[in-house]
Short mmCIF file of C-alpha atoms and ligand atoms in Angstrom, two decimals:
data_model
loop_
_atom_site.label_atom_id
_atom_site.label_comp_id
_atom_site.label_asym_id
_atom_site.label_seq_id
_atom_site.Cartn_x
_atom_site.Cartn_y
_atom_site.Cartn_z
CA UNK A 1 19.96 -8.12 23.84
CA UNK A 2 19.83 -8.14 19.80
CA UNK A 3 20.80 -4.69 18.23
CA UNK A 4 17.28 -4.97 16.44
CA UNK A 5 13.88 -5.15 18.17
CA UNK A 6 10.48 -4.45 16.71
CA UNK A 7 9.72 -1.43 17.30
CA UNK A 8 7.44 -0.20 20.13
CA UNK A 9 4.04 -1.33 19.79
CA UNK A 10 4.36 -3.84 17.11
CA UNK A 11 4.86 -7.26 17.47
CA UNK A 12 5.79 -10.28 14.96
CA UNK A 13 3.69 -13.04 14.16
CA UNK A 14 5.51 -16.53 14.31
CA UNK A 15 4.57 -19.43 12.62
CA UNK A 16 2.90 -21.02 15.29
CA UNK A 17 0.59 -17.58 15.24
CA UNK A 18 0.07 -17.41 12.28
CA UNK A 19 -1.27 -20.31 11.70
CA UNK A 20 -4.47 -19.51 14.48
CA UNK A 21 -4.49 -16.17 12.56
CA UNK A 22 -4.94 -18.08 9.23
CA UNK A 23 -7.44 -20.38 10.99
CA UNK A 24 -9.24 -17.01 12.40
CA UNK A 25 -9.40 -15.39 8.94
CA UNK A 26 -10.43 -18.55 7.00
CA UNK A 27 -13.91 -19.22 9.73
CA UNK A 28 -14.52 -14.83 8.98
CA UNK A 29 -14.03 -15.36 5.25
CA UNK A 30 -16.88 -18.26 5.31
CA UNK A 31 -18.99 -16.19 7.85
CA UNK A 32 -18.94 -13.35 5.45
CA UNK A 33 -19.51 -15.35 2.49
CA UNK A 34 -22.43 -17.07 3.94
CA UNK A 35 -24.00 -13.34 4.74
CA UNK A 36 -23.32 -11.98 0.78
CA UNK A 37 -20.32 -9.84 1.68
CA UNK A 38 -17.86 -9.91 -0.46
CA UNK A 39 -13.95 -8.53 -0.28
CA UNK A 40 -12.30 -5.93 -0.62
CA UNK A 41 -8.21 -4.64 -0.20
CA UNK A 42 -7.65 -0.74 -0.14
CA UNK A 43 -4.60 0.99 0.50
CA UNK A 44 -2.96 1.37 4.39
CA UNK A 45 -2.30 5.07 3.72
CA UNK A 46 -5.00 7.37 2.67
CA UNK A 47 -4.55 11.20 2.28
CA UNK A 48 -4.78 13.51 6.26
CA UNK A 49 -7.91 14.69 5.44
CA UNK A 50 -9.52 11.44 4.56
CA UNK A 51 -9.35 10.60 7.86
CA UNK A 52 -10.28 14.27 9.71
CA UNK A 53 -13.50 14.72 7.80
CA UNK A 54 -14.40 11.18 8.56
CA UNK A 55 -13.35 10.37 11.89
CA UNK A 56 -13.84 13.50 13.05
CA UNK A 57 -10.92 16.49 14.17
CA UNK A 58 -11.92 16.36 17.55
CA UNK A 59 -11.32 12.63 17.99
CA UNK A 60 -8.50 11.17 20.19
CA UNK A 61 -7.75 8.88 17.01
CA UNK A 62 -6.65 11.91 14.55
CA UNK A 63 -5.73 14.25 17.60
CA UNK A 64 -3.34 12.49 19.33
CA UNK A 65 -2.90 8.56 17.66
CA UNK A 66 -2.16 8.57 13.65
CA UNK A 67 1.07 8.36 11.87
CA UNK A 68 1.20 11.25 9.71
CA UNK A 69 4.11 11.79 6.85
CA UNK A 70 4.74 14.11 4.00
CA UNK A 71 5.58 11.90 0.97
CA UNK A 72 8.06 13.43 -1.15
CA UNK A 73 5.89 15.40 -3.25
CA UNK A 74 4.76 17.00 -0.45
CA UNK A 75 1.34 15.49 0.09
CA UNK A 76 -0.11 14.93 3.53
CA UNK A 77 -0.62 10.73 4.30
CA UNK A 78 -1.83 9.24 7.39
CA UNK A 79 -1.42 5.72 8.45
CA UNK A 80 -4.90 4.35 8.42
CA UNK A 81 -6.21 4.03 11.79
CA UNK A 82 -9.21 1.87 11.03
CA UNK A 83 -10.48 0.53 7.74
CA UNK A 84 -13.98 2.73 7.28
CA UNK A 85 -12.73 5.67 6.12
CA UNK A 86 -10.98 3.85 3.35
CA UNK A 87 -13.37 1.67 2.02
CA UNK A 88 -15.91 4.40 1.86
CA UNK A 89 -13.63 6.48 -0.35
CA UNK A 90 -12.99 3.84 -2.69
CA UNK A 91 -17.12 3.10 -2.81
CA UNK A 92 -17.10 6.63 -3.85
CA UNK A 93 -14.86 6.36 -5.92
CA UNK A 94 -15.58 3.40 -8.13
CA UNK A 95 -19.03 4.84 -8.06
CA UNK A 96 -20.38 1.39 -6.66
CA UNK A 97 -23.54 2.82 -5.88
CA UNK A 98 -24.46 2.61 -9.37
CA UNK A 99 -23.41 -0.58 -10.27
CA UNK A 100 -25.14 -2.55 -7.10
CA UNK A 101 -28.27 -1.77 -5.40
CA UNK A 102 -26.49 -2.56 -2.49
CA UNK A 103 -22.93 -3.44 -1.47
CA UNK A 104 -22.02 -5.28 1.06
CA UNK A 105 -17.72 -5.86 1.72
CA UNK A 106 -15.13 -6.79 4.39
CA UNK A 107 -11.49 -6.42 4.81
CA UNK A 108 -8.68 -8.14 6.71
CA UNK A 109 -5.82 -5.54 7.45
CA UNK A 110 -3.33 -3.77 9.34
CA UNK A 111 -4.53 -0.48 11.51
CA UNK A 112 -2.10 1.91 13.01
CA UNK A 113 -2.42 3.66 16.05
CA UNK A 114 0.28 5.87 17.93
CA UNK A 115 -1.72 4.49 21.15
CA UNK A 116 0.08 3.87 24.35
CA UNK A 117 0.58 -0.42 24.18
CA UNK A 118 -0.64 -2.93 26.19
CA UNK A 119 -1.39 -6.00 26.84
CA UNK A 120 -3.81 -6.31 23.71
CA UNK A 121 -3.44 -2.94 22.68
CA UNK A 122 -0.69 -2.09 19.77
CA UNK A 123 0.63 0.46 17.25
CA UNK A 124 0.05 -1.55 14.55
CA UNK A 125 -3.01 -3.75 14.89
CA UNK A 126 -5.03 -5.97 12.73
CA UNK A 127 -8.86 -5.73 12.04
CA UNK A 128 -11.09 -7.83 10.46
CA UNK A 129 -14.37 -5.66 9.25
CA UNK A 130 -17.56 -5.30 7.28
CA UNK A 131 -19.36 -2.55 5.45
CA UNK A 132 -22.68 -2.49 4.34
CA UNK A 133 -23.86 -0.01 2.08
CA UNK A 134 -27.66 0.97 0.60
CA UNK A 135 -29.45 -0.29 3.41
CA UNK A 136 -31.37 2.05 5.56
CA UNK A 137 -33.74 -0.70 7.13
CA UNK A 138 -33.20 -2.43 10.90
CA UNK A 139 -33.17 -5.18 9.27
CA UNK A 140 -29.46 -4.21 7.78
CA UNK A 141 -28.39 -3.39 11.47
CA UNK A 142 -30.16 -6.58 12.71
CA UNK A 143 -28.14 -8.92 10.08
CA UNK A 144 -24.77 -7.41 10.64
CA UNK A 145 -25.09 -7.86 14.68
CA UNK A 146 -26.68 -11.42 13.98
CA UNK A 147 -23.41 -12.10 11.35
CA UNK A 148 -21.00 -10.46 13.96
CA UNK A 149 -22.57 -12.88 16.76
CA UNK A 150 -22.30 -15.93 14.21
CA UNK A 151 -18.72 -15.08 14.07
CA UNK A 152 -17.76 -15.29 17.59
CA UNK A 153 -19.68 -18.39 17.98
CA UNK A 154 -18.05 -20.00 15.21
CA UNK A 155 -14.58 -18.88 17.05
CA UNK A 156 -15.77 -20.21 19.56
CA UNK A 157 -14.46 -17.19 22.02
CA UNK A 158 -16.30 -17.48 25.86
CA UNK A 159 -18.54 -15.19 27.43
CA UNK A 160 -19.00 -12.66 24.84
CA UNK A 161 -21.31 -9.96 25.59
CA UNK A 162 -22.96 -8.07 22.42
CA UNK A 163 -23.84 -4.36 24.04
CA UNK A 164 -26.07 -2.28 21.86
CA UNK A 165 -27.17 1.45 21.49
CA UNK A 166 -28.54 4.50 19.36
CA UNK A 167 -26.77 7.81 19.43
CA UNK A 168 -29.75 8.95 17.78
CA UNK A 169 -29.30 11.39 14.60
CA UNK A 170 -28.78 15.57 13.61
CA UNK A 171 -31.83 15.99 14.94
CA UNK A 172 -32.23 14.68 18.37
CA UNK A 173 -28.67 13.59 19.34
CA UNK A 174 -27.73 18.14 20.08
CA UNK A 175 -30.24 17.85 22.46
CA UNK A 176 -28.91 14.84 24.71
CA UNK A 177 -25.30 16.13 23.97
CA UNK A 178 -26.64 19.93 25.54
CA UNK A 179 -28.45 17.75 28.69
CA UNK A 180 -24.71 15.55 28.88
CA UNK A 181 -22.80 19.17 29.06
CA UNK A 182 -24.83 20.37 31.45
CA UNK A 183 -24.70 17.60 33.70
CA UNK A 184 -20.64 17.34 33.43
CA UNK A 185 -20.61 20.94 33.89
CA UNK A 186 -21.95 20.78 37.07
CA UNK A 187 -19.85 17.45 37.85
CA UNK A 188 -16.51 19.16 36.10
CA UNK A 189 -14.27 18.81 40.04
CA UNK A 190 -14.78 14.77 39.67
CA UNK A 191 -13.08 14.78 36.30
CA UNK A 192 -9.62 13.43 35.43
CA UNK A 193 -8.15 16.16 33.53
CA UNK A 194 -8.39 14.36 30.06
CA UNK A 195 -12.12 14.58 30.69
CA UNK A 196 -12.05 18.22 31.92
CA UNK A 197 -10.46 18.83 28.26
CA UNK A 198 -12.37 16.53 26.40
CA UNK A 199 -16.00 17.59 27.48
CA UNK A 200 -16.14 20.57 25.36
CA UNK A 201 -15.23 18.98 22.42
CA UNK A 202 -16.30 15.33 22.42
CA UNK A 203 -18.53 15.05 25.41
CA UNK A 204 -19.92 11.33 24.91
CA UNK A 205 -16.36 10.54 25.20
CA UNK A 206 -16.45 11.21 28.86
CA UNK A 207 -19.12 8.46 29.27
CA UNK A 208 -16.74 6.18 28.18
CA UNK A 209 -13.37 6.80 30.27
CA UNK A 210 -12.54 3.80 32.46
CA UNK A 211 -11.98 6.36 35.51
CA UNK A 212 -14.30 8.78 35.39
CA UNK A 213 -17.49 6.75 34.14
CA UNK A 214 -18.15 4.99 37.35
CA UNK A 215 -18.53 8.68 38.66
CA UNK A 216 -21.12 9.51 36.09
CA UNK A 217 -23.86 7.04 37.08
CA UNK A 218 -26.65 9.43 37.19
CA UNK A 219 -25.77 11.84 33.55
CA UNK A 220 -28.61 11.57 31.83
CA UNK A 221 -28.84 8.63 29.08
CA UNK A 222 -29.50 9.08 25.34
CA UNK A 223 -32.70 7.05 25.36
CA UNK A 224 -34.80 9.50 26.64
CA UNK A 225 -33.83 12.22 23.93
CA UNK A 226 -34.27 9.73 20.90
CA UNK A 227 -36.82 11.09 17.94
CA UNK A 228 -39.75 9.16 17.12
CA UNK A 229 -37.88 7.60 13.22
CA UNK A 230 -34.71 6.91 15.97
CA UNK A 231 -36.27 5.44 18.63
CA UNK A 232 -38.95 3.01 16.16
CA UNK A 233 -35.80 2.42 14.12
CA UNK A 234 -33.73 0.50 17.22
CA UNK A 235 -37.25 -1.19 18.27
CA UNK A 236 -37.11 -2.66 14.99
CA UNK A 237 -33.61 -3.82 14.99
CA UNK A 238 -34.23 -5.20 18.48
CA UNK A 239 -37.05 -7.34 17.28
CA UNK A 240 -35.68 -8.45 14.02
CA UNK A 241 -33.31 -9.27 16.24
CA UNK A 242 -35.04 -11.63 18.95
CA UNK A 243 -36.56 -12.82 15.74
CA UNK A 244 -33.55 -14.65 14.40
CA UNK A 245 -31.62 -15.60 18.06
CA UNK A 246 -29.67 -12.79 18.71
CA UNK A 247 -28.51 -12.58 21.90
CA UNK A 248 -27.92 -8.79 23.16
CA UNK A 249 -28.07 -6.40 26.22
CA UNK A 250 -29.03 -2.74 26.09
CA UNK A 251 -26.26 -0.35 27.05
CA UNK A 252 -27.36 3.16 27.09
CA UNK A 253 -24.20 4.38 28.24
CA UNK A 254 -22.16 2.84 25.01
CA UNK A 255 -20.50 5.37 22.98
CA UNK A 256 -18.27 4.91 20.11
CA UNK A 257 -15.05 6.94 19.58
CA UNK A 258 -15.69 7.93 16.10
CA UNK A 259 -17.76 10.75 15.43
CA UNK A 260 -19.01 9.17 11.98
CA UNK A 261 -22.02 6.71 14.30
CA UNK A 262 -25.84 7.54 13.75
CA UNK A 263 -28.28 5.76 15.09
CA UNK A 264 -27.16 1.79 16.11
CA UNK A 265 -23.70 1.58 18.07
CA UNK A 266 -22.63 -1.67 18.93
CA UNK A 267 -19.35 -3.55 20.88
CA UNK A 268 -18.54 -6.94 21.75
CA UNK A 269 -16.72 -7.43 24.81
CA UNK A 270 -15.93 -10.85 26.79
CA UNK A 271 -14.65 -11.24 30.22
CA UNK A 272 -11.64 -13.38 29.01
CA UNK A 273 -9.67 -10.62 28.71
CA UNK A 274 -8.42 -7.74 31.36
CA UNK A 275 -8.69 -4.29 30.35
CA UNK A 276 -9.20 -4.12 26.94
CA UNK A 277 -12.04 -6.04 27.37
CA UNK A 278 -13.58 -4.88 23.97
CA UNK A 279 -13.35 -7.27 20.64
CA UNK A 280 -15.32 -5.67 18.41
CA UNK A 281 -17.30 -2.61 17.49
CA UNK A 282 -19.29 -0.76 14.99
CA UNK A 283 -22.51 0.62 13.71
CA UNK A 284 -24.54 2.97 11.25
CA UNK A 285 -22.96 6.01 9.77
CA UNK A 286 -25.93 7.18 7.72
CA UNK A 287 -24.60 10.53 6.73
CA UNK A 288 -20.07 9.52 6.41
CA UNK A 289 -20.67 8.73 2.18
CA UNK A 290 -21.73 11.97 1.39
CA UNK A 291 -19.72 13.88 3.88
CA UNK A 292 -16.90 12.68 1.77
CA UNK A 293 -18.28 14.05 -1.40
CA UNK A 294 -20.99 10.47 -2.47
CA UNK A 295 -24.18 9.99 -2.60
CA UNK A 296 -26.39 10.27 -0.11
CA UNK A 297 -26.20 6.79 0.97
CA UNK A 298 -26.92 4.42 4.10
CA UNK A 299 -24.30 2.21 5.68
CA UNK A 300 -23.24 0.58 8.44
CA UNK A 301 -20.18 -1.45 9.47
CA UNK A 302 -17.91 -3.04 12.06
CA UNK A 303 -14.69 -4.30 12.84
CA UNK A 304 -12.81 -6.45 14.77
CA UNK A 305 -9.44 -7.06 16.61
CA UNK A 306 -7.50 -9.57 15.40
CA UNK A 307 -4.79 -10.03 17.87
CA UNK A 308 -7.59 -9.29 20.64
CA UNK A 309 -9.96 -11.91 19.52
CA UNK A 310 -7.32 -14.54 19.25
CA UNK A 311 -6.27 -14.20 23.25
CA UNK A 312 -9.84 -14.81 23.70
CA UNK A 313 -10.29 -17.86 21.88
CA UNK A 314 -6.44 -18.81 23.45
CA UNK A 315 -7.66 -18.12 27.30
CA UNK A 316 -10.08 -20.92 26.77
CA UNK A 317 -8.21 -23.17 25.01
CA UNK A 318 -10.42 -22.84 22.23
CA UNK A 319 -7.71 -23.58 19.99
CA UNK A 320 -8.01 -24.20 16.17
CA UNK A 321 -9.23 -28.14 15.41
CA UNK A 322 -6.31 -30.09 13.90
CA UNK A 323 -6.42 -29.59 10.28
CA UNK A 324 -6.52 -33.19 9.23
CA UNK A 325 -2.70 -33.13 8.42
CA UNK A 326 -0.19 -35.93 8.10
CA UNK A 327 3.55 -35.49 8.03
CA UNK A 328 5.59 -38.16 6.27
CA UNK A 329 9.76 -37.42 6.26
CA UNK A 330 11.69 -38.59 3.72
CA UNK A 331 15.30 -39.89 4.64
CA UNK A 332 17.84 -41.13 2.72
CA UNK A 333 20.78 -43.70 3.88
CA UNK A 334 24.23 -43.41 1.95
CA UNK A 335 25.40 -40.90 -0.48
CA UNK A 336 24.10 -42.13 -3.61
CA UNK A 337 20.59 -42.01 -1.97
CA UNK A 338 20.43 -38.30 -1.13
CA UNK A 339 19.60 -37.05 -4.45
CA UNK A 340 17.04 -39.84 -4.98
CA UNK A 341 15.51 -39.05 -1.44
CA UNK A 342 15.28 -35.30 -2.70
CA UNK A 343 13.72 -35.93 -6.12
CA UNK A 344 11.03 -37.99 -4.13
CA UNK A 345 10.07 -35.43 -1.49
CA UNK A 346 9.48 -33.11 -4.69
CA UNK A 347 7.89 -34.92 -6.71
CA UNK A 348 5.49 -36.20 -3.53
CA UNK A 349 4.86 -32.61 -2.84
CA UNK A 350 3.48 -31.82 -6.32
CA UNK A 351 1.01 -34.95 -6.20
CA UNK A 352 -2.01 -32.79 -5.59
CA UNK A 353 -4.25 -36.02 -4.28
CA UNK A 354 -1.84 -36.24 -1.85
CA UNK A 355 -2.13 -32.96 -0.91
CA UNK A 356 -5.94 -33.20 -1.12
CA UNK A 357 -5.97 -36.12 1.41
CA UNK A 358 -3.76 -33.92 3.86
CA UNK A 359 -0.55 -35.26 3.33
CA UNK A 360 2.65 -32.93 3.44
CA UNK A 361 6.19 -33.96 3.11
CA UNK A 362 9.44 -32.80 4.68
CA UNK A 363 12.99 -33.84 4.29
CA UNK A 364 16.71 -32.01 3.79
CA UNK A 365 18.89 -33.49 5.35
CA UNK A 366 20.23 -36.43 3.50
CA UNK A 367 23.25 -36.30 3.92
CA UNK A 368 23.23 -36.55 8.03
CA UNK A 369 22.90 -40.37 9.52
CA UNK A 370 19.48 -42.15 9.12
CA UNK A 371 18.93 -42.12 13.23
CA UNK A 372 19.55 -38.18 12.92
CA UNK A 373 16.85 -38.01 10.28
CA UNK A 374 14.57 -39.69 12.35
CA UNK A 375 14.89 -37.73 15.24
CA UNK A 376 14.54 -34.75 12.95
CA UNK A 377 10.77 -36.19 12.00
CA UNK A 378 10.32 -36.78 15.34
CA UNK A 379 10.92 -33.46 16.56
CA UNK A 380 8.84 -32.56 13.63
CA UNK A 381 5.79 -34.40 14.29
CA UNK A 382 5.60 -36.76 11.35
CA UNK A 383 3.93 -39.42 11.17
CA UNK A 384 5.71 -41.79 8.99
CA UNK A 385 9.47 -41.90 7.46
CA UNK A 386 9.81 -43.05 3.87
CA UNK A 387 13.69 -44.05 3.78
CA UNK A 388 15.60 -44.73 0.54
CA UNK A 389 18.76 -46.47 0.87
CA UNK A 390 21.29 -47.96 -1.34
CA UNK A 391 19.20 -51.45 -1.92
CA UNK A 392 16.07 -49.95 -2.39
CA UNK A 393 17.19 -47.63 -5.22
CA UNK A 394 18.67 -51.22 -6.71
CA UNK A 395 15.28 -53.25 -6.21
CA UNK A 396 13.34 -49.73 -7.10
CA UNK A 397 11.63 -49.65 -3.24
CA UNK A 398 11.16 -47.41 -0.69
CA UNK A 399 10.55 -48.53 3.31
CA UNK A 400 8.58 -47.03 4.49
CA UNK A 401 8.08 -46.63 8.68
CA UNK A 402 5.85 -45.77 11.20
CA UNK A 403 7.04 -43.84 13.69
CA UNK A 404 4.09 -44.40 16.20
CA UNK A 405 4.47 -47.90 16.01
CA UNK A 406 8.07 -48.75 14.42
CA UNK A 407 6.81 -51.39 12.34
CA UNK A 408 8.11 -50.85 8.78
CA UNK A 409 7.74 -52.32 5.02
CA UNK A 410 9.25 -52.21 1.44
CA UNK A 411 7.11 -51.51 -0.87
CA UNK A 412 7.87 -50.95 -4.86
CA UNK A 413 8.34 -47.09 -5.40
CA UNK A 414 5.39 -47.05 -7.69
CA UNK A 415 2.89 -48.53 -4.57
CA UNK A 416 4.25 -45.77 -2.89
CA UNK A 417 1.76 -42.76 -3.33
CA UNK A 418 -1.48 -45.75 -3.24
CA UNK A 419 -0.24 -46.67 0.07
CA UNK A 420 -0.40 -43.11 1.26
CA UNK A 421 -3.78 -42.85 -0.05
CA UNK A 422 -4.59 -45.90 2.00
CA UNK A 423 -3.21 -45.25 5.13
CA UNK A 424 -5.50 -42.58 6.19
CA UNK A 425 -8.61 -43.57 4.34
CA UNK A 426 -11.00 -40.39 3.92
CA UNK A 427 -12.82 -40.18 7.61
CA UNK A 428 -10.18 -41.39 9.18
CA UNK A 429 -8.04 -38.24 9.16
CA UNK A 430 -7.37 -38.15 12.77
CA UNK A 431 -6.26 -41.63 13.84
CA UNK A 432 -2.53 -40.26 13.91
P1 AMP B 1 -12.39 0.69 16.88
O1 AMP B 1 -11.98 0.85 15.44
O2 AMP B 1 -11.66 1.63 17.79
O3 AMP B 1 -13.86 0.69 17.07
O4 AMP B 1 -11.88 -0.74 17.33
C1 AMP B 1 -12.43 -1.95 16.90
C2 AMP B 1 -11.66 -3.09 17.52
O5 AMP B 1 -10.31 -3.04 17.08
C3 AMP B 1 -11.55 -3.00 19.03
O6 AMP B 1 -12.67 -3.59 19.65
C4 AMP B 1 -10.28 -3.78 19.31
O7 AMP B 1 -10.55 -5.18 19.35
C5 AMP B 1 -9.44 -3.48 18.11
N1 AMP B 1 -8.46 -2.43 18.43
C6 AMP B 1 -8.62 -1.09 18.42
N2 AMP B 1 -7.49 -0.46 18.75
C7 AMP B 1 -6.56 -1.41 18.97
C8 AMP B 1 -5.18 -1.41 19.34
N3 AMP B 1 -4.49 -0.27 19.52
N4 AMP B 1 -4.55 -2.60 19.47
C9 AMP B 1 -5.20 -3.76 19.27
N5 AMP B 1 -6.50 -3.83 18.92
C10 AMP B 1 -7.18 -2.68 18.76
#
């Protein structure tokens, strides 16, 4: 066993991952583009309190699952543990309610959470997420399920499931919350003892505990308490909804774990994965911007798992499409050659319509024996070799060899880069 590990909870991302993470990332930043969001990059730490006023004290997230530190002047920093609480502090601010009538931006980051880990549940965690801000209308919540939806179609992930809800507001959310206490009151001896602690202070929470839930099937549901503005505000987002394809259940049980959520909760789930079935999540927080000292201001927002949504899109073997990529190695044969064969791989590397037609070049080891080389490109999944040996630097060539095929040709070093072009004519990217 190495001396070093990651530590608990974390993991590393290896090439081969990160490359489906890139792929992930690049299909969200065209989905957001396409839907006017634009992005934006805020610190990972953010001051304690950020994160109690916003998240809420009683939450599981800032009771019992953020990295807190004292910097050395003595100030009190969290890790963020999501990427809301953040971007709302810098809209405030950078006072972007004055310069846009409405602002919509996303973010690709690291979260941290002092959770227990899992299989697809870590310490340290990416999320890729929206926020919309300015837009009180269903229409808002409508177009950020519809781009959320868009998204995991793109990634082509299986059996997604988008769940929707309405906590309601201020006004008629106390009164299902006194009708919920009541009912787990009277229900307290079927608890687990998390729940029997968490009732009193975060009592939707108890609808959504994996154990005790199941137990719960008659509490009362939040539908029957919404207000008239709540209740015609989710009809609208419904229909605006229907309107333009989306594809959604009603889950009147769905809660969120954030105590920041008015009106439209959402999650997306998918039966591709085990227990931590859930992707995505989100919804309005209508009243978060001026809790934390803005404008009044509407605003919604969501967020997904990155590491999450990529085992969903793996258990499928939805994997990325090639990228169109061809691998040529350069080898060189004799000693003079080496420094010739590593001029050429440069200088092939900077030819940028090369690298427009997909082309990328490898190469290093010069100095071992040519059938070493060409096991190396092998192993390395080139396509072609181009060799330069003694004779060709004489005659000013280069042979160049297909390693599919093994048929091979000297060519003057100037034809070289025009024969590249050629070989995979544009539309034909794929017949390696
Ligand atoms: P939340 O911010 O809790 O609403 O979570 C949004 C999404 O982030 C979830 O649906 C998960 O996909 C992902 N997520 C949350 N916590 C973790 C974690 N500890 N590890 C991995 N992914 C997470």
């Amino acid at each position: 066993m190495p001396s070093y590990q990651a530590p608990r909870g974390t993991k590393d991302v290896l090439p081969s991952e990160a490359k489906r993470f890139q792929r992930l990332e690049a299909i969200a930043r065209d989905v957001f583009r396409a839907f006017g969001f634009e992005e934006i990059r805020t610190p990972t730490f953010e001051s304690l309190e950020l994160f109690q006023r916003s998240l809420g004290e009683t939450t599981d997230v800032v009771q019992k699952e953020m990295y807190v530190f004292e910097d050395r002047g003595g100030r009190s920093l969290a890790l963020r543990p999501e990427g809301t609480a953040g971007v709302v502090r810098a809209y405030v601010e950078h006072h972007l309610s004055q310069t846009r009538p409405f602002c919509k931006l996303f973010y690709v980051g690291p979260m941290f959470r002092a959770e227990r880990p899992q299989a697809g549940r870590y310490r340290e965690f990416w999320q890729i997420g929206a926020e919309s801000f300015g837009n009180a209308s269903p229409s808002a919540d409508a177009e950020l399920l519809l781009l959320v939806q868009t998204l995991y179609d793109r990634l082509r992930v299986p059996d997604t499931q988008l769940r929707i809800n309405s906590l309601g507001c201020s006004d008629c959310r106390p009164k299902y919350l006194g009708a919920l206490l009541a009912f787990i009151h009277s229900h307290l001896e079927l608890l687990c003892d998390d729940c029997k602690r968490r009732a009193e202070r975060n009592p939707l929470r108890v609808l959504d505990c994996k154990t005790d839930a199941p137990k719960l099937a008659d509490a009362p549901t939040i539908d029957a308490y919404w207000d008239d503005a709540c209740r015609a505000h989710f009809e609208k987002t419904q229909d605006y909804l229907r309107r333009a394809g989306g594809r959604f259940v009603f889950a009147p049980r769905l809660v969120r774990g954030l105590d920041y959520y008015t009106r439209t909760v959402f999650e997306v789930t998918t039966t591709a994965l085990g227990a931590q079935d859930a992707l995505a999540a989100g919804g309005r927080y209508d009243t978060l911007v001026k809790q934390i000292g803005g404008p009044d201001t509407p605003a919604l927002g969501f967020a997904l798992g990155a590491e999450r949504t990529l085992i969903a899109m793996d258990s499928a073997g939805a994997l990325p499409a090639k990228n169109g990529n061809h691998l040529a190695y350069i080898a060189a044969l004799g000693d003079a050659a080496a420094p010739v064969g590593f001029e050429l791989l440069q200088s092939l590397r900077q030819d940028r319509a090369l690298a427009d037609r997909g082309w990328l070049f490898e190469g290093g080891f010069f100095e071992k024996k040519l059938g070493a080389q060409l096991t190396i490109a092998n192993r390395l999944g080139a396509t072609d070799a181009v060799i330069v040996g003694d004779d060709e630097i004489k005659r000013n060539e280069v042979t160049i060899k297909s390693l599919a095929s093994g048929a091979q040709e000297t060519l003057a070093k100037d034809r070289l880069t025009a024969h590249l072009m050629d070989r995979y004519a544009q539309g034909d990217m794929d017949q390696s």
